[in-house]
């Protein structure tokens, strides 16, 4: 194929992916609204019933929250506000939801990035080790460690670390979010849970690459095992590994909910869980929308990086 | 939390095109992981089913004299802050955790199969609309979907089943749609259409049987994922409610006494991990048996 084709088709691909992502974001907003409004109870009633307010007050609050309008009107109003970047106000402290999210997001981002770095390091190492010496004891042990990442729940592995490093040894604080000392355990635990899939896929992709004819050629040329593994196989195993790695990153951003609760860290996950417990509807909607939006955008970026590395992907 | 099981959807889809079930079973029992997995899952199931006979105490019986007792002959797994026997709570908790996970997988499987059949069978814009809906639900982190359902329905066992099921539906829908799309133009379906079978009959009699095996295989793998979600929601305080015994909730209650009674959280934690490990080993062995010749 001629070189002039490439920019045109990548541009088309980019445009199509951006359009799909935009539509997905709109759909995500709709799903969030629909799910939250399945609510059988009325938030105005739930809120004021606790304080034993008179019915007139409930009615006034309902009008203030726009709950007296039919659902399609509420939906259109909400969507228009979201388009303007307005996610409403918390029912509890009256603060803008966007401000709450802006305050909490850095904590989640910090945790997700630290966990991601650890997941990459551990996952790639385990995958490389077991592909280098396949089917032996080392392989078995490495894969057992990797399976542990997907089978041991974060809230238990985290509790074990707290027991060892906070309760027994007293080396690290068990809660809060100030400085690196409070980041170590949450990042280790969350990252470990993501390292499992990365390790398993790295191993599979490397073994598949090692079975290709060009590896036999390289070995026949006199290269040793290690040179073949790193120079030839690793390069070709990169794309599937990158795909799952990207999925894990977006997962970490959205999935820090349990880790943040366990380590009493601030963050988007905690904000969401607290909002659900208090039925703070605007906060639930806002955080869910932002979390799912980050997930969609991260996946878009990964797709684009992959199509840039391997133009064949984009041409389909 | 991580529920990122490697997706075996494609493997399952491919391998059910060939080979009768008997060969699959023969290959399955040759996997060492299958035996360990079956042992772990089997013990968890047995414990849950036989809880009323195996448990030495009622799960909610409070005994302030036994508060936070370490494991002993009277309390094999120790006692919690209220002096409730942890071994008995573990057995009864298994009923809740495994029962809810099983119910959620069953519901997700049924609804997902239905959506997938319709999505694979409809042509034109209706087919496109189904696909868009499935892709949309796949764009959400699964725990977030579950949390949204809980947010709208409130905590409780019924909404817990529904929450975990909703999070699981898109995977089945995607799998079933793929198989249905492939079978839709198969000669036997065309033949049925030619002799005048209605759409409903084609879906029910000709397309549904083709997806049952791959769907059941995916469901096996999914049970581990569902257990992790049920217990995570319990741990967050959005699942089962006290004084119910549920593994995630037991862990949440035990964490308060990590210093004085570490067994109170370690025992449910171990139960969740080993059960999910068992399901994962079984699922891995199943995938390996489905794709002969792979390491």
XYZ file of C-alpha atoms in Angstrom:
611
model
C 0.000 0.000 0.000
C 1.159 3.541 -0.653
C 2.311 5.812 2.131
C -0.238 8.484 1.290
C -3.069 6.231 2.428
C -1.878 6.030 5.962
C -2.574 9.569 7.232
C -6.021 9.654 5.650
C -7.166 6.371 7.153
C -5.675 7.106 10.576
C -7.479 10.419 10.529
C -10.730 8.667 9.704
C -10.100 6.156 12.434
C -9.391 8.921 14.927
C -12.561 10.745 13.939
C -14.662 7.619 14.223
C -13.209 6.701 17.635
C -13.813 10.234 18.945
C -17.409 10.152 17.739
C -18.004 6.773 19.363
C -16.457 7.992 22.614
C -18.686 11.087 22.617
C -21.797 8.968 22.038
C -20.665 6.551 24.751
C -20.326 9.443 27.194
C -23.873 10.539 26.412
C -25.052 6.949 26.861
C -23.153 6.645 30.132
C -24.889 9.760 31.434
C -28.236 8.273 30.439
C -27.534 4.927 32.148
C -26.469 6.732 35.333
C -29.658 8.800 35.330
C -31.914 5.841 34.606
C -30.311 3.619 37.263
C -30.381 6.290 39.958
C -33.988 7.212 39.229
C -35.265 3.655 39.538
C -35.269 4.718 43.167
C -38.589 3.768 44.711
C -38.248 6.233 47.575
C -38.263 10.006 47.296
C -35.005 11.665 48.395
C -36.851 14.713 49.699
C -38.936 12.497 51.942
C -35.976 10.355 52.989
C -34.005 13.455 53.878
C -36.639 15.288 55.864
C -38.374 12.284 57.383
C -35.273 11.814 59.555
C -35.711 15.233 61.055
C -39.501 14.860 61.313
C -40.230 17.865 59.104
C -43.831 18.847 58.206
C -45.238 17.843 54.749
C -45.020 21.444 53.492
C -41.241 21.385 53.995
C -40.977 18.116 52.075
C -42.980 19.679 49.252
C -40.800 22.784 49.210
C -37.624 20.715 49.067
C -39.063 18.590 46.272
C -39.705 21.715 44.226
C -36.244 23.023 45.017
C -34.662 19.745 43.814
C -36.865 19.687 40.717
C -38.388 16.366 41.762
C -41.917 17.627 41.059
C -41.254 17.575 37.299
C -41.833 14.431 35.188
C -38.744 12.266 34.670
C -38.043 13.238 31.016
C -37.999 16.902 32.026
C -35.657 16.128 34.928
C -33.440 14.161 32.544
C -33.256 16.944 29.968
C -32.555 19.487 32.686
C -29.825 17.352 34.221
C -28.193 16.659 30.858
C -28.213 20.347 29.955
C -26.637 21.206 33.304
C -23.989 18.486 32.863
C -23.232 19.952 29.453
C -22.540 23.277 31.167
C -20.274 21.526 33.665
C -22.770 21.854 36.513
C -23.371 18.647 38.467
C -25.698 20.164 41.043
C -25.230 20.539 44.783
C -24.869 18.019 47.579
C -28.123 17.501 49.499
C -26.183 17.416 52.735
C -23.722 20.247 52.801
C -25.060 22.218 49.833
C -21.639 22.406 48.193
C -21.288 22.082 44.413
C -20.662 18.460 43.387
C -17.922 19.553 40.983
C -16.029 21.137 43.882
C -16.329 17.954 45.955
C -15.053 15.871 43.042
C -12.186 18.269 42.366
C -11.121 17.975 46.007
C -11.236 14.175 46.088
C -9.928 13.319 42.629
C -6.204 13.963 43.306
C -6.210 11.372 46.127
C -7.703 8.706 43.862
C -5.393 9.620 40.986
C -2.353 9.401 43.270
C -3.425 5.982 44.537
C -4.272 4.691 41.053
C -0.949 5.813 39.563
C 1.127 4.353 42.406
C -0.840 1.102 42.238
C -0.477 1.030 38.457
C 3.312 1.395 38.630
C 3.484 -1.473 41.109
C 1.078 -3.612 39.058
C 3.209 -3.113 35.932
C 6.465 -3.897 37.713
C 5.140 -6.985 39.448
C 2.956 -8.240 36.583
C 5.595 -7.900 33.869
C 8.291 -9.418 36.096
C 6.171 -12.434 37.018
C 5.118 -12.906 33.387
C 8.698 -12.679 32.076
C 10.045 -15.030 34.731
C 7.478 -17.716 34.057
C 7.840 -17.423 30.268
C 11.638 -17.665 30.606
C 11.429 -20.982 32.498
C 8.021 -22.365 31.488
C 6.356 -25.398 33.076
C 8.881 -25.643 35.900
C 8.669 -24.916 39.593
C 9.467 -21.222 39.047
C 6.625 -20.932 36.545
C 4.204 -22.605 38.958
C 5.180 -20.330 41.849
C 5.023 -17.161 39.764
C 1.591 -18.084 38.425
C 0.339 -18.981 41.898
C 1.371 -15.498 43.030
C -0.440 -14.055 40.008
C -3.632 -16.036 40.729
C -3.472 -14.737 44.295
C -3.894 -11.240 42.875
C -7.273 -12.100 41.374
C -8.574 -14.413 44.096
C -7.604 -12.724 47.372
C -10.006 -9.827 47.900
C -8.366 -6.417 48.323
C -10.115 -5.928 51.655
C -8.421 -9.001 53.075
C -4.900 -8.636 51.652
C -5.037 -5.030 52.858
C -6.154 -6.099 56.308
C -3.254 -8.579 56.503
C -0.802 -5.770 55.670
C -2.402 -3.493 58.273
C -2.135 -6.271 60.832
C 1.554 -6.844 60.057
C 2.882 -3.339 59.417
C 0.586 -1.218 61.579
C -0.588 -3.406 64.450
C 2.405 -5.713 64.959
C 5.407 -3.754 63.704
C 4.036 -0.222 63.916
C 5.979 0.844 60.818
C 3.220 2.356 58.711
C 0.017 4.262 59.535
C -3.142 2.266 58.798
C -5.314 5.206 57.729
C -5.363 8.661 56.208
C -3.679 10.259 53.225
C -0.705 12.431 54.035
C 2.664 11.665 52.568
C 4.104 8.532 51.014
C 3.854 6.499 54.221
C 0.067 6.382 53.963
C 0.263 5.524 50.252
C 2.503 2.432 50.514
C 0.018 -0.172 51.719
C -3.012 0.930 49.649
C -0.874 1.037 46.488
C 0.690 -2.370 47.191
C -2.700 -3.990 47.743
C -4.535 -2.381 44.838
C -1.589 -2.901 42.491
C -1.265 -6.554 43.424
C -4.867 -7.169 42.425
C -4.114 -5.737 38.972
C -0.761 -7.485 38.584
C -2.422 -10.904 38.302
C -4.111 -10.423 34.915
C -1.055 -8.570 33.556
C 1.259 -11.435 34.588
C -0.968 -14.121 33.140
C -1.391 -12.332 29.847
C 2.324 -11.432 29.567
C 3.217 -15.083 30.019
C 0.668 -16.266 27.459
C 1.669 -13.628 24.887
C 5.385 -14.351 25.315
C 4.919 -18.113 25.003
C 2.855 -17.605 21.879
C 5.519 -15.326 20.378
C 8.248 -17.844 21.284
C 6.435 -20.522 19.273
C 6.677 -18.470 16.040
C 9.014 -19.463 13.172
C 11.145 -16.313 13.472
C 12.171 -17.417 16.954
C 13.442 -20.694 15.546
C 15.382 -18.695 12.964
C 16.871 -16.472 15.635
C 17.890 -19.516 17.682
C 19.378 -21.161 14.574
C 21.365 -17.969 13.977
C 23.000 -18.633 17.327
C 21.270 -16.096 19.590
C 20.795 -17.359 23.136
C 17.461 -17.787 24.919
C 17.618 -14.508 26.739
C 18.410 -12.473 23.630
C 15.520 -14.128 21.808
C 13.124 -13.511 24.677
C 13.927 -9.836 25.086
C 14.737 -8.789 21.508
C 12.249 -10.791 19.513
C 9.444 -12.234 21.603
C 8.953 -9.316 23.990
C 8.512 -6.849 21.134
C 5.749 -8.905 19.567
C 4.011 -9.648 22.823
C 3.774 -5.930 23.548
C 0.382 -5.165 22.001
C -1.822 -7.705 23.826
C -0.011 -6.834 27.038
C -0.585 -3.140 26.433
C -4.298 -3.759 25.885
C -4.848 -5.500 29.193
C -2.530 -3.085 30.978
C -4.620 -0.190 29.775
C -7.792 -1.879 30.915
C -6.226 -2.332 34.328
C -5.344 1.373 34.553
C -8.888 2.468 33.868
C -10.076 -0.188 36.256
C -7.796 1.140 39.014
C -9.111 4.667 38.583
C -12.678 3.526 38.995
C -12.065 0.637 41.326
C -10.295 2.220 44.258
C -13.615 2.190 46.149
C -12.819 -0.726 48.441
C -9.180 0.233 49.019
C -10.105 3.773 49.994
C -12.719 2.528 52.442
C -10.362 -0.025 53.996
C -7.551 2.467 54.562
C -9.903 5.353 55.451
C -8.430 7.381 52.606
C -10.252 10.286 51.013
C -11.012 9.897 47.300
C -13.762 9.484 44.730
C -14.593 5.940 45.852
C -15.164 7.008 49.444
C -17.193 10.007 48.278
C -19.431 7.653 46.269
C -19.918 5.091 49.050
C -20.745 7.794 51.598
C -23.151 9.439 49.164
C -24.932 6.110 48.625
C -25.204 5.535 52.370
C -26.726 9.006 52.785
C -28.778 8.880 49.583
C -27.130 12.074 48.426
C -28.442 11.756 44.873
C -26.609 14.587 43.072
C -23.267 13.388 44.480
C -23.981 9.764 43.495
C -24.860 10.836 39.948
C -21.906 13.174 39.629
C -19.263 10.781 40.934
C -20.629 7.865 38.888
C -20.643 10.013 35.763
C -17.089 11.265 36.290
C -15.770 7.778 37.143
C -17.389 6.154 34.116
C -16.296 9.107 31.964
C -12.665 8.682 33.041
C -12.996 4.986 32.211
C -14.305 5.737 28.698
C -11.636 8.370 27.999
C -8.803 6.144 29.280
C -9.968 3.321 27.037
C -10.105 5.732 24.101
C -6.509 6.830 24.702
C -5.342 3.214 24.936
C -7.111 2.309 21.687
C -5.463 5.248 19.957
C -2.011 4.330 21.287
C -2.487 0.747 20.113
C -3.642 1.785 16.650
C -0.631 4.096 16.458
C 1.719 1.235 17.364
C -0.022 -1.220 15.072
C -1.780 0.593 12.196
C -3.517 -2.609 11.089
C -5.872 -2.321 14.045
C -7.315 0.973 12.851
C -8.003 -0.197 9.305
C -10.581 -2.754 10.156
C -11.218 -4.234 43.890
C -10.018 -6.463 41.204
C -12.360 -8.731 39.434
C -10.306 -8.722 36.304
C -10.473 -12.351 35.416
C -8.884 -12.954 32.059
C -11.742 -13.058 29.630
C -12.167 -16.563 28.312
C -15.236 -15.690 26.305
C -13.509 -16.181 22.978
C -11.843 -19.444 23.979
C -15.174 -20.813 25.164
C -16.911 -19.665 22.009
C -14.372 -21.361 19.723
C -14.038 -24.620 21.502
C -17.691 -25.462 21.831
C -17.910 -25.671 18.088
C -16.195 -29.055 18.252
C -15.776 -32.052 20.508
C -18.430 -33.769 22.574
C -18.726 -33.193 26.282
C -17.233 -36.579 27.192
C -13.853 -35.699 25.681
C -13.918 -32.419 27.509
C -14.487 -34.166 30.838
C -11.682 -36.600 30.131
C -9.286 -33.740 29.428
C -10.578 -31.888 32.459
C -9.782 -34.618 34.986
C -6.219 -34.776 33.700
C -5.616 -31.215 34.951
C -4.154 -31.161 38.466
C -5.743 -27.743 39.075
C -9.186 -29.202 38.427
C -8.853 -31.581 41.370
C -7.705 -28.917 43.812
C -10.362 -26.539 42.523
C -13.103 -29.127 42.866
C -11.922 -29.946 46.394
C -12.010 -26.283 47.482
C -15.347 -25.490 45.856
C -16.786 -28.799 47.059
C -15.878 -28.129 50.700
C -17.308 -24.619 50.568
C -20.561 -25.896 49.080
C -20.784 -28.782 51.511
C -20.173 -26.464 54.471
C -22.868 -24.088 53.280
C -25.436 -26.793 52.528
C -24.852 -28.743 55.734
C -24.523 -25.651 57.934
C -27.537 -26.464 60.173
C -26.065 -29.894 60.987
C -22.381 -28.970 61.164
C -22.675 -25.741 63.151
C -22.310 -26.151 66.910
C -24.077 -22.856 67.748
C -26.892 -20.812 66.190
C -25.092 -18.198 64.060
C -26.561 -15.195 65.874
C -26.372 -16.522 69.453
C -24.737 -13.916 71.653
C -22.579 -15.088 74.577
C -20.886 -12.197 76.318
C -18.755 -14.614 78.326
C -17.050 -15.760 75.129
C -16.262 -12.253 73.784
C -13.284 -12.261 71.375
C -12.141 -15.696 72.554
C -9.294 -17.209 70.534
C -9.886 -20.509 68.735
C -10.462 -23.324 71.240
C -12.230 -26.688 71.465
C -15.528 -25.007 72.299
C -15.142 -22.332 69.589
C -13.108 -23.922 66.805
C -12.566 -20.625 64.984
C -12.834 -18.379 68.035
C -15.641 -15.960 68.848
C -16.400 -12.398 67.773
C -17.081 -9.247 69.794
C -20.562 -10.470 70.759
C -19.257 -13.922 71.654
C -20.877 -15.430 68.583
C -19.206 -18.635 67.424
C -17.184 -17.785 64.307
C -17.084 -21.319 62.890
C -20.881 -21.487 62.944
C -21.163 -18.003 61.454
C -18.704 -19.009 58.754
C -20.854 -22.008 57.769
C -24.082 -19.996 57.743
C -22.320 -17.039 56.117
C -21.318 -19.328 53.258
C -24.999 -19.903 52.586
C -25.588 -16.170 52.160
C -22.407 -15.333 50.221
C -22.482 -18.368 47.932
C -26.264 -18.354 47.634
C -26.384 -14.711 46.574
C -23.442 -15.106 44.224
C -25.121 -18.165 42.674
C -28.479 -16.425 42.351
C -26.847 -13.368 40.785
C -24.934 -15.474 38.250
C -28.135 -17.379 37.405
C -30.047 -14.149 36.876
C -27.240 -12.528 34.866
C -26.946 -15.672 32.772
C -30.676 -15.788 31.991
C -31.112 -12.101 31.243
C -27.808 -11.892 29.346
C -28.709 -14.911 27.202
C -32.078 -13.406 26.357
C -30.572 -10.034 25.400
C -27.771 -11.743 23.468
C -30.217 -13.916 21.502
C -32.320 -10.890 20.567
C -29.219 -8.850 19.711
C -27.815 -11.596 17.527
C -31.099 -12.383 15.832
C -32.491 -8.906 15.124
C -31.425 -7.276 11.913
C -31.135 -3.633 10.976
C -31.381 -0.830 13.492
C -32.846 -3.048 16.232
C -29.741 -5.227 16.177
C -27.553 -2.110 16.247
C -29.491 -0.723 19.205
C -28.982 -3.910 21.229
C -25.266 -3.888 20.459
C -25.021 -0.249 21.509
C -26.743 -1.044 24.805
C -24.388 -3.974 25.508
C -21.314 -1.877 24.668
C -22.606 0.891 26.876
C -22.963 -1.392 29.896
C -19.497 -2.830 29.184
C -18.153 0.743 29.399
C -18.878 0.791 33.148
C -16.558 -0.690 35.768
C -18.624 -3.623 37.103
C -18.464 -2.557 40.751
C -19.744 0.902 39.766
C -22.773 -0.643 38.038
C -23.505 -2.712 41.131
C -23.119 0.359 43.358
C -25.554 2.345 41.208
C -28.206 -0.347 41.546
C -27.700 -0.366 45.325
C -27.891 3.440 45.318
C -31.296 3.352 43.690
C -32.771 0.364 45.511
C -31.205 0.647 48.938
C -29.169 -2.060 50.681
C -30.655 -5.503 51.230
C -30.335 -9.054 49.981
C -32.731 -8.605 47.058
C -31.008 -5.527 45.681
C -27.664 -7.265 46.274
C -28.638 -10.109 43.934
C -29.922 -7.635 41.360
C -26.852 -5.382 41.642
C -24.355 -8.165 41.033
C -26.552 -9.626 38.282
C -26.808 -6.308 36.421
C -23.029 -5.972 36.554
C -22.691 -9.440 35.036
C -25.305 -9.243 32.266
C -23.258 -7.513 29.510
C -20.652 -10.305 29.404
C -23.254 -12.985 28.705
C -25.050 -10.789 26.219
C -21.810 -10.268 24.294
C -20.961 -13.979 24.277
C -24.449 -15.122 23.250
C -24.744 -12.460 20.572
C -21.479 -13.669 19.017
C -22.566 -17.309 18.902
C -26.067 -16.448 17.666
C -24.716 -14.193 14.933
C -22.481 -17.032 13.744
C -25.308 -19.593 13.788
C -27.998 -17.341 12.352
C -27.136 -18.136 8.742
C -26.145 -21.755 9.366
C -27.797 -24.266 6.996
C -29.939 -25.826 9.730
C -31.401 -22.435 10.638
C -32.013 -21.544 6.987
C -33.690 -24.934 6.564
C -35.982 -24.283 9.507
C -36.868 -20.898 8.081
C -37.516 -22.467 4.677
C -40.058 -24.888 6.095
C -41.844 -21.957 7.678
C -40.693 -21.930 11.315
C -41.571 -18.704 13.140
C -38.861 -16.420 14.557
C -39.808 -17.437 18.075
C -39.480 -21.106 17.217
C -36.123 -20.587 15.520
C -34.820 -18.692 18.548
C -36.124 -21.213 21.058
C -35.613 -24.528 19.278
C -32.640 -23.850 17.035
C -30.499 -20.980 18.346
C -30.902 -21.343 22.119
C -29.485 -24.903 22.329
C -26.313 -23.719 20.610
C -25.514 -21.158 23.304
C -26.279 -23.213 26.405
C -22.884 -24.901 26.672
C -20.723 -21.767 26.265
C -22.998 -19.838 28.631
C -22.690 -22.496 31.330
C -18.905 -22.470 30.929
C -18.789 -18.693 31.357
C -21.098 -18.967 34.379
C -18.666 -21.360 36.078
C -15.868 -18.803 35.752
C -18.201 -16.031 36.828
C -19.055 -17.471 40.224
C -15.663 -16.385 41.622
C -16.192 -12.896 40.277
C -19.668 -12.789 41.838
C -18.401 -13.969 45.253
C -15.836 -11.151 45.239
C -18.522 -8.591 44.386
C -21.016 -9.842 46.980
C -18.407 -9.811 49.739
C -16.984 -6.443 48.627
C -20.441 -4.875 48.882
C -20.893 -6.555 52.274
C -17.573 -5.108 53.367
C -18.604 -1.618 52.208
C -21.749 -1.866 54.336
C -23.935 -1.862 51.212
C -24.675 -5.580 51.044
C -25.945 -7.950 53.701
C -26.940 -6.172 56.939
C -26.084 -7.127 60.547
C -26.783 -9.381 62.397
C -26.744 -11.501 59.254
C -23.686 -13.696 58.782
C -22.098 -12.968 55.371
C -18.382 -13.400 54.664
C -17.686 -9.825 53.526
C -19.720 -8.360 56.368
C -17.998 -10.670 58.895
C -14.653 -9.372 57.671
C -15.871 -5.798 58.048
C -17.023 -6.464 61.628
C -13.800 -8.311 62.460
C -11.530 -5.508 61.306
C -12.423 -3.431 64.362
C -10.659 -5.999 66.533
C -7.627 -6.600 64.353
C -5.264 -6.093 67.275
C -7.021 -8.202 69.887
C -8.751 -10.836 67.735
C -7.097 -11.093 64.306
C -8.835 -14.434 63.654
C -12.220 -12.696 63.480
C -11.289 -11.182 60.111
C -8.702 -13.745 58.982
C -11.184 -16.621 58.945
C -13.812 -15.108 56.624
C -10.980 -13.648 54.514
C -9.443 -17.079 54.101
C -12.837 -18.580 53.270
C -13.453 -16.035 50.477
C -9.928 -16.399 49.065
C -9.921 -20.209 49.044
C -13.380 -20.480 47.517
C -12.565 -17.984 44.774
C -9.223 -19.754 44.225
C -11.108 -23.025 43.814
C -13.490 -21.523 41.263
C -10.584 -19.917 39.372
C -8.607 -23.183 39.259
C -11.672 -25.002 37.980
C -12.250 -22.308 35.385
C -8.600 -22.368 34.290
C -8.658 -26.141 34.000
C -11.850 -25.853 31.972
C -10.253 -23.347 29.563
C -7.152 -25.539 29.262
C -9.307 -28.597 28.576
C -11.230 -26.606 25.977
C -8.080 -25.642 24.061
C -5.957 -28.786 23.785
C -2.320 -28.314 22.866
C -1.868 -25.077 24.809
C 0.409 -24.779 27.846
